[in-house]
mmCIF file of C-alpha atoms in Angstrom:
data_model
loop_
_atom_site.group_PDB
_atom_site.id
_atom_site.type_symbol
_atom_site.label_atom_id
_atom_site.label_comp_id
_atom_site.label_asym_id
_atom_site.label_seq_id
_atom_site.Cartn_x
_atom_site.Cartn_y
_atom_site.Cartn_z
ATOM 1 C CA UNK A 1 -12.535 -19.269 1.187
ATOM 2 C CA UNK A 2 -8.993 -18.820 0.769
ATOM 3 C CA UNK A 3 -6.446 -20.863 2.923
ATOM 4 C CA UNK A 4 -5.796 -18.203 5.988
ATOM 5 C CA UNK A 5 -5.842 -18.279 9.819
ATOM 6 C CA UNK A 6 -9.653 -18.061 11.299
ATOM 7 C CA UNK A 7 -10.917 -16.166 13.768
ATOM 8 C CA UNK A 8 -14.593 -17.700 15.544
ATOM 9 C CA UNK A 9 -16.137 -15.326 17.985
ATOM 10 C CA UNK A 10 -19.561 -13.683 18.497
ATOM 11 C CA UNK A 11 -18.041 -11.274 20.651
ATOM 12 C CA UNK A 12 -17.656 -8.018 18.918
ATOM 13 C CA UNK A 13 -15.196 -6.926 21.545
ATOM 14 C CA UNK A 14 -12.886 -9.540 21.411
ATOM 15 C CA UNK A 15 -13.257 -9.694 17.593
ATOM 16 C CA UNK A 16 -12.024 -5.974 17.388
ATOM 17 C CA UNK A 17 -8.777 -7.094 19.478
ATOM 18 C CA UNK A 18 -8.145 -9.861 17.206
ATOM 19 C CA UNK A 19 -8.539 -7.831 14.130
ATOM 20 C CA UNK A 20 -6.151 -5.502 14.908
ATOM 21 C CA UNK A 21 -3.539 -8.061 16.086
ATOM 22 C CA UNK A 22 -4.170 -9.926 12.782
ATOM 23 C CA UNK A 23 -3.375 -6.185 11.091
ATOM 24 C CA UNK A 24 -0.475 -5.169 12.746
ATOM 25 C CA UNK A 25 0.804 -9.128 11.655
ATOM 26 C CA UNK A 26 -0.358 -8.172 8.266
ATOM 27 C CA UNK A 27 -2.139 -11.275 7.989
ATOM 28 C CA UNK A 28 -5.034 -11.652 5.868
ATOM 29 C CA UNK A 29 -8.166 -14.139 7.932
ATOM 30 C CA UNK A 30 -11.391 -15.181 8.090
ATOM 31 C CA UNK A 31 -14.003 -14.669 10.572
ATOM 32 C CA UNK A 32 -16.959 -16.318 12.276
ATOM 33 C CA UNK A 33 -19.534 -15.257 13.970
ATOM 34 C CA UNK A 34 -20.845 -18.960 15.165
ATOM 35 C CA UNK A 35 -19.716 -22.614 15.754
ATOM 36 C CA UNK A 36 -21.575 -23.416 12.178
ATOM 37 C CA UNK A 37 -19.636 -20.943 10.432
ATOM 38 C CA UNK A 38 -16.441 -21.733 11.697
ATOM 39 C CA UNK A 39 -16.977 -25.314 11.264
ATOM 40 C CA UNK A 40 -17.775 -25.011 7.590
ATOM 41 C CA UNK A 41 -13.641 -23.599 6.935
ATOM 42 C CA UNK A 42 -12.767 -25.562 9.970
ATOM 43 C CA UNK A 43 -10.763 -28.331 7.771
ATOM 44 C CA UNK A 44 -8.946 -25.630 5.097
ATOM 45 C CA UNK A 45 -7.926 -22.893 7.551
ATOM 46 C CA UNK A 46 -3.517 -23.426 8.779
ATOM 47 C CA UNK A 47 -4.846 -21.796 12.269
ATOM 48 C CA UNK A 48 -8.080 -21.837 14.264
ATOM 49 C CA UNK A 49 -8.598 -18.928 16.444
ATOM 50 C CA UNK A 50 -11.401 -19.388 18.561
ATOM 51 C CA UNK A 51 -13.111 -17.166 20.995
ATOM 52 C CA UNK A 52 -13.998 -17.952 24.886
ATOM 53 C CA UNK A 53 -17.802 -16.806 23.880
ATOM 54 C CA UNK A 54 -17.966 -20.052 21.871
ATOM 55 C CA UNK A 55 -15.930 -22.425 23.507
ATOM 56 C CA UNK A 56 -18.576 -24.268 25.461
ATOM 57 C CA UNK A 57 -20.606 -24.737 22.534
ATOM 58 C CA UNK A 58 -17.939 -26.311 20.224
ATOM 59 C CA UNK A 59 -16.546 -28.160 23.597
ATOM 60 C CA UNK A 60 -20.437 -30.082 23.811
ATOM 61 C CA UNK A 61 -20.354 -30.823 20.440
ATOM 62 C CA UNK A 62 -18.486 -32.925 18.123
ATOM 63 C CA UNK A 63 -15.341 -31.114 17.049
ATOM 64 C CA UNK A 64 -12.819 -32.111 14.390
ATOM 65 C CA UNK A 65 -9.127 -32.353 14.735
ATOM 66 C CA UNK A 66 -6.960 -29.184 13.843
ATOM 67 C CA UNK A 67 -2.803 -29.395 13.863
ATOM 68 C CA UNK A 68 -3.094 -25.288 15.339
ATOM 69 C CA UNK A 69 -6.309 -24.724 17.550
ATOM 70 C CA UNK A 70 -6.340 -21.952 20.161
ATOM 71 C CA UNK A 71 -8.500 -20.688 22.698
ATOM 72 C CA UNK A 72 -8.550 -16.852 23.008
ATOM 73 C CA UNK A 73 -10.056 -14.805 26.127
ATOM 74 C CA UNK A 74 -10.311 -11.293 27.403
ATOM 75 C CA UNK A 75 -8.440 -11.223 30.881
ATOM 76 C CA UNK A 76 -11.231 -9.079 32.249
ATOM 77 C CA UNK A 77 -13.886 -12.253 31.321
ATOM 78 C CA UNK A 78 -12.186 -15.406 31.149
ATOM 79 C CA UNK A 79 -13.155 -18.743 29.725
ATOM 80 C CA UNK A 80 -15.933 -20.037 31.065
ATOM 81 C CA UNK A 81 -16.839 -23.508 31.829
ATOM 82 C CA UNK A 82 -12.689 -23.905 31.979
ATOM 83 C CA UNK A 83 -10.322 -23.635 34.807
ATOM 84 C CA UNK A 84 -6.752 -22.147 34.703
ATOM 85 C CA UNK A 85 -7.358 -19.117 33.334
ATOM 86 C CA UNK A 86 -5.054 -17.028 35.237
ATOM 87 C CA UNK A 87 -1.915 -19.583 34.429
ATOM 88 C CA UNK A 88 0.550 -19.106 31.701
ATOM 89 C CA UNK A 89 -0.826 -19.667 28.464
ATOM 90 C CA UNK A 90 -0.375 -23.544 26.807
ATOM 91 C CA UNK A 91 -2.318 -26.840 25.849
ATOM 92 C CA UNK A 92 -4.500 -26.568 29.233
ATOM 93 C CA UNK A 93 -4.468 -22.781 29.404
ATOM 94 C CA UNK A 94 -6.402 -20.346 26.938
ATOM 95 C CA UNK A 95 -4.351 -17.207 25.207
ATOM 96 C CA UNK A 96 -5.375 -13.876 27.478
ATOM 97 C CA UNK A 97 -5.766 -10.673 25.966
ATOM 98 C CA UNK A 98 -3.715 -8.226 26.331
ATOM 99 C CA UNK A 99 -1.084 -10.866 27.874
ATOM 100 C CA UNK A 100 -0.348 -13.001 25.895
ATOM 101 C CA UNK A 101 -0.676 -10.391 22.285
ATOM 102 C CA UNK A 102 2.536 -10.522 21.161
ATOM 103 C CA UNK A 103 2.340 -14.483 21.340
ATOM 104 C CA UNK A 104 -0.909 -14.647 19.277
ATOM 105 C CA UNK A 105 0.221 -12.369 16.496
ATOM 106 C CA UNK A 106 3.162 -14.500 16.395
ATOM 107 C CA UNK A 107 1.074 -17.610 15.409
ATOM 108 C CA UNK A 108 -0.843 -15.569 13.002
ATOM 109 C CA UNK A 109 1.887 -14.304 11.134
ATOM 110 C CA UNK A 110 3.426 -17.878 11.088
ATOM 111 C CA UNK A 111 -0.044 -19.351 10.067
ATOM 112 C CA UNK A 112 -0.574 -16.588 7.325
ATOM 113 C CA UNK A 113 1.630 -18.244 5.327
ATOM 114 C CA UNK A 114 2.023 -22.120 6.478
ATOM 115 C CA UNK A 115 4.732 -23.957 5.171
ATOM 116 C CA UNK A 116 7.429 -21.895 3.857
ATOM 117 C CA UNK A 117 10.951 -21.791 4.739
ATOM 118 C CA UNK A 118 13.509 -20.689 2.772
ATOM 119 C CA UNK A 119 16.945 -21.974 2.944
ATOM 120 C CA UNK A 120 19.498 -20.473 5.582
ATOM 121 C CA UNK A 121 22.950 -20.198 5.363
ATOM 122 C CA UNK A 122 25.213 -18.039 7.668
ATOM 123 C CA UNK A 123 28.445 -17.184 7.393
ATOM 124 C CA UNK A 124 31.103 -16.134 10.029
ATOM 125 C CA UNK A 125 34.557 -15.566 9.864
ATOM 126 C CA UNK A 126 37.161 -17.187 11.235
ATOM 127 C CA UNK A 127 39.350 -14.139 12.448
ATOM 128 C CA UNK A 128 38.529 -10.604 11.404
ATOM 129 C CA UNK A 129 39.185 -9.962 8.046
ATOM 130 C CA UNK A 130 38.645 -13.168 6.675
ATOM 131 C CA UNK A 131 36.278 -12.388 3.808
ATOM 132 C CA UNK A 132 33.266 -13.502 5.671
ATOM 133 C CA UNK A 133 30.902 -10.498 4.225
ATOM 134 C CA UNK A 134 32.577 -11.083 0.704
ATOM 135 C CA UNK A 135 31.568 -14.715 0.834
ATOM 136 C CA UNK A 136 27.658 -13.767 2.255
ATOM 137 C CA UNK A 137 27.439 -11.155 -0.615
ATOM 138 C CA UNK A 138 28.563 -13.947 -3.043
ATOM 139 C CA UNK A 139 26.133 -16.064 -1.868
ATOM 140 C CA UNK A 140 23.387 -13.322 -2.128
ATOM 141 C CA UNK A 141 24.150 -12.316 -6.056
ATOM 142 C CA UNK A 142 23.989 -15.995 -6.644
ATOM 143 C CA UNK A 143 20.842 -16.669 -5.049
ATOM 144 C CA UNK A 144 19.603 -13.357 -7.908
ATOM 145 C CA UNK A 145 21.467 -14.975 -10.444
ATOM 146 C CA UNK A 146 19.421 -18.350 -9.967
ATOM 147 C CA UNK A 147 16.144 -16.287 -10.225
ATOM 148 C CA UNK A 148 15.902 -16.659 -5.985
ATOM 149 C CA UNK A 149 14.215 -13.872 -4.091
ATOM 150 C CA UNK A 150 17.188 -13.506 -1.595
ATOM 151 C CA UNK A 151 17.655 -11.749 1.770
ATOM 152 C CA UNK A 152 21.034 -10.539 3.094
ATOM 153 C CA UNK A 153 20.930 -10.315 6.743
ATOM 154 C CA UNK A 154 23.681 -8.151 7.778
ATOM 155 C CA UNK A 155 23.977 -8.884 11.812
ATOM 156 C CA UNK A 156 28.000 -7.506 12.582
ATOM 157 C CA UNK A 157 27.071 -4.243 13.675
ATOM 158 C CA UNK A 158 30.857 -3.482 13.633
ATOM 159 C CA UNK A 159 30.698 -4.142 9.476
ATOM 160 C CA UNK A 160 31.016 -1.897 6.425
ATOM 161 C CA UNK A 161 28.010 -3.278 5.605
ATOM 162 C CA UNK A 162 26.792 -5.482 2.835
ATOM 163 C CA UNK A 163 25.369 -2.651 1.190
ATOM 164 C CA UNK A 164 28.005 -0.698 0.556
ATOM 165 C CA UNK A 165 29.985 -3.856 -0.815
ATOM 166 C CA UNK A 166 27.045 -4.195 -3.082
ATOM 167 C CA UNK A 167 27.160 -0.307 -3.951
ATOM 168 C CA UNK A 168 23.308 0.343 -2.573
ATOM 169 C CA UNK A 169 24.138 2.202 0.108
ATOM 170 C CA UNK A 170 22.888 4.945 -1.783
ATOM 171 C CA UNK A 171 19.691 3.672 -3.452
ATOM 172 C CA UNK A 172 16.441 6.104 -3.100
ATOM 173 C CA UNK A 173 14.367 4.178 -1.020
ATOM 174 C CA UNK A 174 10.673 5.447 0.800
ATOM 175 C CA UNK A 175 10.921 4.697 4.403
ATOM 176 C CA UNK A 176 14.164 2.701 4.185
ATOM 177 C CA UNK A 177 14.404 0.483 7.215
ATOM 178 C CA UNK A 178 17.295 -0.666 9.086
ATOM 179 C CA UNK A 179 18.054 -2.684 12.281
ATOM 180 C CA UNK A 180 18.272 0.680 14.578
ATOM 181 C CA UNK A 181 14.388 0.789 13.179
ATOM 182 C CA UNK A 182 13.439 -3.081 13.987
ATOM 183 C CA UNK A 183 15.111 -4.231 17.208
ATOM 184 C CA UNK A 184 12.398 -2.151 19.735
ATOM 185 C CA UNK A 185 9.471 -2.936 17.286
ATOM 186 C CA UNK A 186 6.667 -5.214 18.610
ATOM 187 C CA UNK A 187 4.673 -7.903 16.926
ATOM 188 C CA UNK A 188 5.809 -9.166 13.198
ATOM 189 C CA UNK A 189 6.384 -8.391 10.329
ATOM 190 C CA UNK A 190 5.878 -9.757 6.931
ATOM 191 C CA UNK A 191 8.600 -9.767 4.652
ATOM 192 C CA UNK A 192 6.531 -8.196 1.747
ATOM 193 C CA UNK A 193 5.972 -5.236 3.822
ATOM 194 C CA UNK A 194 9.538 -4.961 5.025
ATOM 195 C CA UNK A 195 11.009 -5.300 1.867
ATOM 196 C CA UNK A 196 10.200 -2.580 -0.112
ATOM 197 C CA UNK A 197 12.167 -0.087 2.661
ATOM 198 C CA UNK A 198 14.958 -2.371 2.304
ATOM 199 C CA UNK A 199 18.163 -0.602 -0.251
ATOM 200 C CA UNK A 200 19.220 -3.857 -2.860
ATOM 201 C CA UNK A 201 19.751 -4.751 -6.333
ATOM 202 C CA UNK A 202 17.354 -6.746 -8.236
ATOM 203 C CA UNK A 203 16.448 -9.423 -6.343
ATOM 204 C CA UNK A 204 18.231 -8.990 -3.058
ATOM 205 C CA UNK A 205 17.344 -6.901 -0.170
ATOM 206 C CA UNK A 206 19.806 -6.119 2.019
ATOM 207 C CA UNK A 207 19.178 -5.548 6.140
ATOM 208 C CA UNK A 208 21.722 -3.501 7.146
ATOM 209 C CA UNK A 209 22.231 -0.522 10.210
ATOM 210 C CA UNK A 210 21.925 3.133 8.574
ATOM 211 C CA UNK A 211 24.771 4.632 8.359
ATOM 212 C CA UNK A 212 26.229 8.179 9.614
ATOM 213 C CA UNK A 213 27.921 9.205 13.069
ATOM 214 C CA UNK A 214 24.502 8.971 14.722
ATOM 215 C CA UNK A 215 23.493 6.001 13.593
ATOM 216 C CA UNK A 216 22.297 3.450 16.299
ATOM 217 C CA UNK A 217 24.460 0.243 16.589
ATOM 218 C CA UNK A 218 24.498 -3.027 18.965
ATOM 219 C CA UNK A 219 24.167 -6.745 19.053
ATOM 220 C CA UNK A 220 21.124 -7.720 18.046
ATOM 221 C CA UNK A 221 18.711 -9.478 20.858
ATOM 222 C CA UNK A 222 17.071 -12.542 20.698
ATOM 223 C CA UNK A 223 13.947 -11.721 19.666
ATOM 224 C CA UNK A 224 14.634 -9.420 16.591
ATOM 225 C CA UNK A 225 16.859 -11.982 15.405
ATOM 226 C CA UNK A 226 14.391 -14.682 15.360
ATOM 227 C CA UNK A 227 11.486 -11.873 14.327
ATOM 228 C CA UNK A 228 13.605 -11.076 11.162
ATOM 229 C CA UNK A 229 14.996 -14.371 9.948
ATOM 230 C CA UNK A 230 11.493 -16.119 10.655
ATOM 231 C CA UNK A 231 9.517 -12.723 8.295
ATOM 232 C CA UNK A 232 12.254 -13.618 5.714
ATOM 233 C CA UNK A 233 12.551 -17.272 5.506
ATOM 234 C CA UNK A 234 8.483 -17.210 4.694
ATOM 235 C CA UNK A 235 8.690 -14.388 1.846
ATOM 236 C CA UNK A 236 12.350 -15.133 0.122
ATOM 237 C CA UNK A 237 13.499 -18.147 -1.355
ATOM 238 C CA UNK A 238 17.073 -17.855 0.008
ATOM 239 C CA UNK A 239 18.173 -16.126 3.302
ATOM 240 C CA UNK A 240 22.139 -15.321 3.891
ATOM 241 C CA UNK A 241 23.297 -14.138 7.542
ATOM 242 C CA UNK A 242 26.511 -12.034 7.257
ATOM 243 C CA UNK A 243 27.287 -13.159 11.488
ATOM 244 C CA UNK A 244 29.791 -10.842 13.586
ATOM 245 C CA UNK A 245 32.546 -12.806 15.564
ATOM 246 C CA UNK A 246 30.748 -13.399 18.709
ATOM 247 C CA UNK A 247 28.091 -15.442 20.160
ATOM 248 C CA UNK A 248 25.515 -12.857 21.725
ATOM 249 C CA UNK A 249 21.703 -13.919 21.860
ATOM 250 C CA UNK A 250 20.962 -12.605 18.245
ATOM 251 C CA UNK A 251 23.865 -14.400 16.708
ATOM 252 C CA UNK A 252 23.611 -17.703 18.570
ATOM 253 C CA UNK A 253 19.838 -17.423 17.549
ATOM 254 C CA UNK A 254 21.022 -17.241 13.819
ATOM 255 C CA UNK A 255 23.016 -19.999 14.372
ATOM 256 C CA UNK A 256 20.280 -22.137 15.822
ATOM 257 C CA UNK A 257 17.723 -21.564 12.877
ATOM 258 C CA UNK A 258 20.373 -21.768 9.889
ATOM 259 C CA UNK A 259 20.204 -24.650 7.401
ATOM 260 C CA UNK A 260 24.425 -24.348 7.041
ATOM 261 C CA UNK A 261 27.093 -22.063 8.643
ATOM 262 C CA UNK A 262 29.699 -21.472 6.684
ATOM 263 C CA UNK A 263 33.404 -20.652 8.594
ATOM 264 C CA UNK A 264 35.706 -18.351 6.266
ATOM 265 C CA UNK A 265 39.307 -19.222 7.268
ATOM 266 C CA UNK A 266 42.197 -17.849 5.291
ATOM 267 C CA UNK A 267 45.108 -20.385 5.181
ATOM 268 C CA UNK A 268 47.463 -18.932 7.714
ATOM 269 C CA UNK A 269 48.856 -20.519 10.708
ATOM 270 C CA UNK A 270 47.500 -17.605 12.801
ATOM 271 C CA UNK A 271 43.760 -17.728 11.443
ATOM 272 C CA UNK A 272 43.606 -21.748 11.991
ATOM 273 C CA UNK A 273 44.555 -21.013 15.503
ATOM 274 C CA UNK A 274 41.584 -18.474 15.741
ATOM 275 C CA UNK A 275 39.427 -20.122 13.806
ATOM 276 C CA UNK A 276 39.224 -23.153 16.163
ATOM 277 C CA UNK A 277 38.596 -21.801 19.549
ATOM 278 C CA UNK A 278 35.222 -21.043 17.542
ATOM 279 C CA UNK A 279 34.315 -24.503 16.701
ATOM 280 C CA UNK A 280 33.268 -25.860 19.790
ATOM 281 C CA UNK A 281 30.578 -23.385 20.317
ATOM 282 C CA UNK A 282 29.358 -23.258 16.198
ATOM 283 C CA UNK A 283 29.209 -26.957 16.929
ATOM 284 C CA UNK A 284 26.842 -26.776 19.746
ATOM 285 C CA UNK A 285 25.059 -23.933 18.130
ATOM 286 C CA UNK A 286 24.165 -25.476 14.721
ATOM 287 C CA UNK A 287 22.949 -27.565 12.260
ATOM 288 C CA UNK A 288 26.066 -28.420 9.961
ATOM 289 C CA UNK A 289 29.231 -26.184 10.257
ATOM 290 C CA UNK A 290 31.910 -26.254 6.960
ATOM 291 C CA UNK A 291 35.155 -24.558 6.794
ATOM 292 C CA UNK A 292 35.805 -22.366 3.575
ATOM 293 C CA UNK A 293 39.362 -21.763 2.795
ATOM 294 C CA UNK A 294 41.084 -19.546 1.703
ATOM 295 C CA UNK A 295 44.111 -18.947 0.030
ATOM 296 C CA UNK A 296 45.616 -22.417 0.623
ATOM 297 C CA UNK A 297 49.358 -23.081 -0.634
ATOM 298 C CA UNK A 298 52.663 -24.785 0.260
ATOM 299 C CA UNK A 299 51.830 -27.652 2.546
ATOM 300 C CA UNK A 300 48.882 -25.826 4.291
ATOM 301 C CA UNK A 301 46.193 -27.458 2.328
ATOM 302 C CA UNK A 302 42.496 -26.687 2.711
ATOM 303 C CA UNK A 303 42.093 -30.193 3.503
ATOM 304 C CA UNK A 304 44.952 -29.780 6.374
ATOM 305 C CA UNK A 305 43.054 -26.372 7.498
ATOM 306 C CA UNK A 306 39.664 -28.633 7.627
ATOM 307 C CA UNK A 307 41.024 -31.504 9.286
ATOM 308 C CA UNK A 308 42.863 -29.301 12.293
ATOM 309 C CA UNK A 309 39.662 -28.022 12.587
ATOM 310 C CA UNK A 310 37.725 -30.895 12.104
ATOM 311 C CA UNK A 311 35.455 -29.491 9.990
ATOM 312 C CA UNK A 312 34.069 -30.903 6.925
ATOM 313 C CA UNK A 313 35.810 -28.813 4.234
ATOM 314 C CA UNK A 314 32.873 -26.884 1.600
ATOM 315 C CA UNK A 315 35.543 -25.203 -0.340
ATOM 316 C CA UNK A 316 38.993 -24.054 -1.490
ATOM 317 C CA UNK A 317 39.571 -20.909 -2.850
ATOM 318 C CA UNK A 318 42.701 -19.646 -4.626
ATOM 319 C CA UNK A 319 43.651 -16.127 -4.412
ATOM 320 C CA UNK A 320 41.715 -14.209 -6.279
ATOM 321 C CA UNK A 321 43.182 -10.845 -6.730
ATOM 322 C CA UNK A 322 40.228 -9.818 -9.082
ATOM 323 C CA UNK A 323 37.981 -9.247 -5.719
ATOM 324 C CA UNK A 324 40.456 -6.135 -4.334
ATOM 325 C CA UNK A 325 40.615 -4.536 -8.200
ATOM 326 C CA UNK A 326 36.705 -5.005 -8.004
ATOM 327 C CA UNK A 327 36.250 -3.330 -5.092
ATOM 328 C CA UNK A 328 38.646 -0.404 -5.187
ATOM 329 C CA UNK A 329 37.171 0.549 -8.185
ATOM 330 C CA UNK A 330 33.915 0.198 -6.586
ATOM 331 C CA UNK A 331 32.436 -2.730 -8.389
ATOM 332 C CA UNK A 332 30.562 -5.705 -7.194
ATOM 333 C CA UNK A 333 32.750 -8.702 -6.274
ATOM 334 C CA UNK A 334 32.530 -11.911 -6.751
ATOM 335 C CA UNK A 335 30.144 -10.915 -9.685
ATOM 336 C CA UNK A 336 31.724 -12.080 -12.632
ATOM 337 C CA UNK A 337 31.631 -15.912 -14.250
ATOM 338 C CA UNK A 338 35.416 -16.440 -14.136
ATOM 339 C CA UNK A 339 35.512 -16.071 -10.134
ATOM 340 C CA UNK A 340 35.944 -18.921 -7.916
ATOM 341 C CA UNK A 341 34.110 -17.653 -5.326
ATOM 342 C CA UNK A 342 31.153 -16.946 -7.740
ATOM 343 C CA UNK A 343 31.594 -20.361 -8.957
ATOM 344 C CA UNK A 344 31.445 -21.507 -5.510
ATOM 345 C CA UNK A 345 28.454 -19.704 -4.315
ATOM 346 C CA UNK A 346 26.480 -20.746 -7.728
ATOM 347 C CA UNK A 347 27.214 -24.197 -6.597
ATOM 348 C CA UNK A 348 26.407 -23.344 -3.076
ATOM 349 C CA UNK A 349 23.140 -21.954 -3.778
ATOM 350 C CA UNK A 350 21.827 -24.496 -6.156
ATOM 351 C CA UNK A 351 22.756 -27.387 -3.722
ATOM 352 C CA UNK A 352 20.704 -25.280 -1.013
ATOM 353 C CA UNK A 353 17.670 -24.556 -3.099
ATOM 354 C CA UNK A 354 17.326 -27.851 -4.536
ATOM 355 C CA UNK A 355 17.586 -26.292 -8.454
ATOM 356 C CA UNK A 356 20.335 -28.091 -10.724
ATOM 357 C CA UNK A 357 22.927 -25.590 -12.651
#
């Protein structure tokens, strides 16, 4: 049997609920229908599912250790032989059905595919206009130039969009999704389904808002955030975050879950100042914060920029006029060898995914 969640019950009810949980996950599993059975994938399967109908007999007998072991009941029958049904779900609670769904096709999707995490880096600029979604499309055609499956997360819903910097704004795709279509959606989703409807060139796929004067727009909550970054961290090898300048739930939940946040400031007195009432709270918020500059000349260093921030300093980056002439003419920037900020990103990327250059 392959190396997916199981699902032990005799109940035919109860197996029906957890079947269709396991679908709308789009998780593949195996199932059960006795305490033998389930025993004999017991050791190979990344989740054990197991229903109240067999609880007592696996409880009496000898049972071997499992890192992700659950207890599932319908509310309307309990767990018998076990007290605190009725509680919140944890270690001395079962899951309830239909309370605690959206929590149990969480762990399915997660234990669908067990293990996998791509790298994470966000990037947020320092004051608007700082080349933030420049930088996170950089990143994004370097992760395709390394042979990376790579998602661009685009969550400023005040943006042009990613897309349109990349020129796919356009692209014919079936069913295209966007954040106006994810953000109210229960349960997961894997990535393989989501990216398909997702606009791109080869080997990036772009989540972006639709646009047009009706298109619907906001800060991202909490739990789409952590829905969307968690679908694409298991099916990419490389995830950018293109973050708005804020700290609402979504973004602070970016923050939280990315490898590396990267802070574009341009090398202006009046950016620095900007840039470092942000600090405290990327700080708090995250794993490792660097300061990319920009621009840097005279006696305003990058190194002086990174030390008034005091920030480590991931790069300096000259002017690089090449990036407007590439996008008025509507041409990919940062695509081409000779650019620093390519160079940078290659760099970037291969320090991230653990590949040499």
């Amino acid at each position: 049997m392959d190396a997916v969640p199981l699902i032990a019950t005799a109940d035919t009810d109860l197996l029906d609920d957890l079947l269709r949980l396991s679908a709308a996950a789009s998780v593949r599993v195996n199932t059960a229908g006795s305490v033998d059975r389930a025993l004999l994938s017991w050791p190979r399967s990344p989740l054990v599912v197991l229903g109240a109908d067999l609880y007592p007999e696996l409880r009496s007998g000898e049972r071997p250790p499992h890192a992700r072991f659950v207890v599932v009941a319908r509310a309307d029958r309990g767990l018998p032989g076990a007290p605190g049904t009725a509680g919140p779900a944890g270690p001395g609670n079962p899951l309830l059905l239909p309370r605690d769904e959206n929590l149990l096709a969480g762990m399915l999707a997660a234990g669908g595919e067990p293990g996998r995490r791509a790298p994470t880096v966000a990037v947020i600029g320092g004051r608007g206009g700082a080349g933030a979604s420049l930088l996170a499309v950089a990143l994004a055609l370097a992760g395709a130039r390394g042979g990376h499956g790579t998602a661009l997360l685009d969550a400023d819903p005040l943006g042009c969009g990613p897309d349109i910097l990349l020129g796919c704004e356009r692209d014919p795709v079936d069913g295209r999704l966007g954040w106006d279509g994810l953000v109210d959606r229960r349960g997961r989703l894997r990535w393989s389904d989501v990216a398909p409807r997702l606009p791109g060139p080869a080997g990036i796929s772009v989540l972006t808002w639709m646009h047009g004067p009706d298109a619907r727009r906001g800060p991202l909550p909490a739990t789409a955030a952590r829905a969307m970054l968690e679908s694409a961290r298991q099916g990419c090898d490389l995830v950018v975050v293109d973050l708005p300048r804020s700290f609402g739930a979504g973004v602070t939940a970016f923050l939280n879950r990315s490898d590396l946040v990267l802070l574009v400031v341009p090398a202006q007195v009046a950016a620095v100042v900007a840039a470092s009432a942000m600090v405290p709270r990327l700080r708090a918020e995250s794993r490792e914060v660097r300061a990319v500059v920009r621009g840097a000349s005279g006696g305003l260093t990058a190194d002086v920029v990174a030390r008034g921030l005091g920030l480590a300093l991931g790069a300096d980056l000259p002017p690089e006029p090449g990036l407007e002439r590439a996008l008025t003419a509507g041409r990919r920037p940062a695509d081409h060898p000779r650019s620093p900020l390519a160079g940078f990103a290659d760099g970037l990327v291969a320090e991230l995914t653990g590949v040499p250059r």
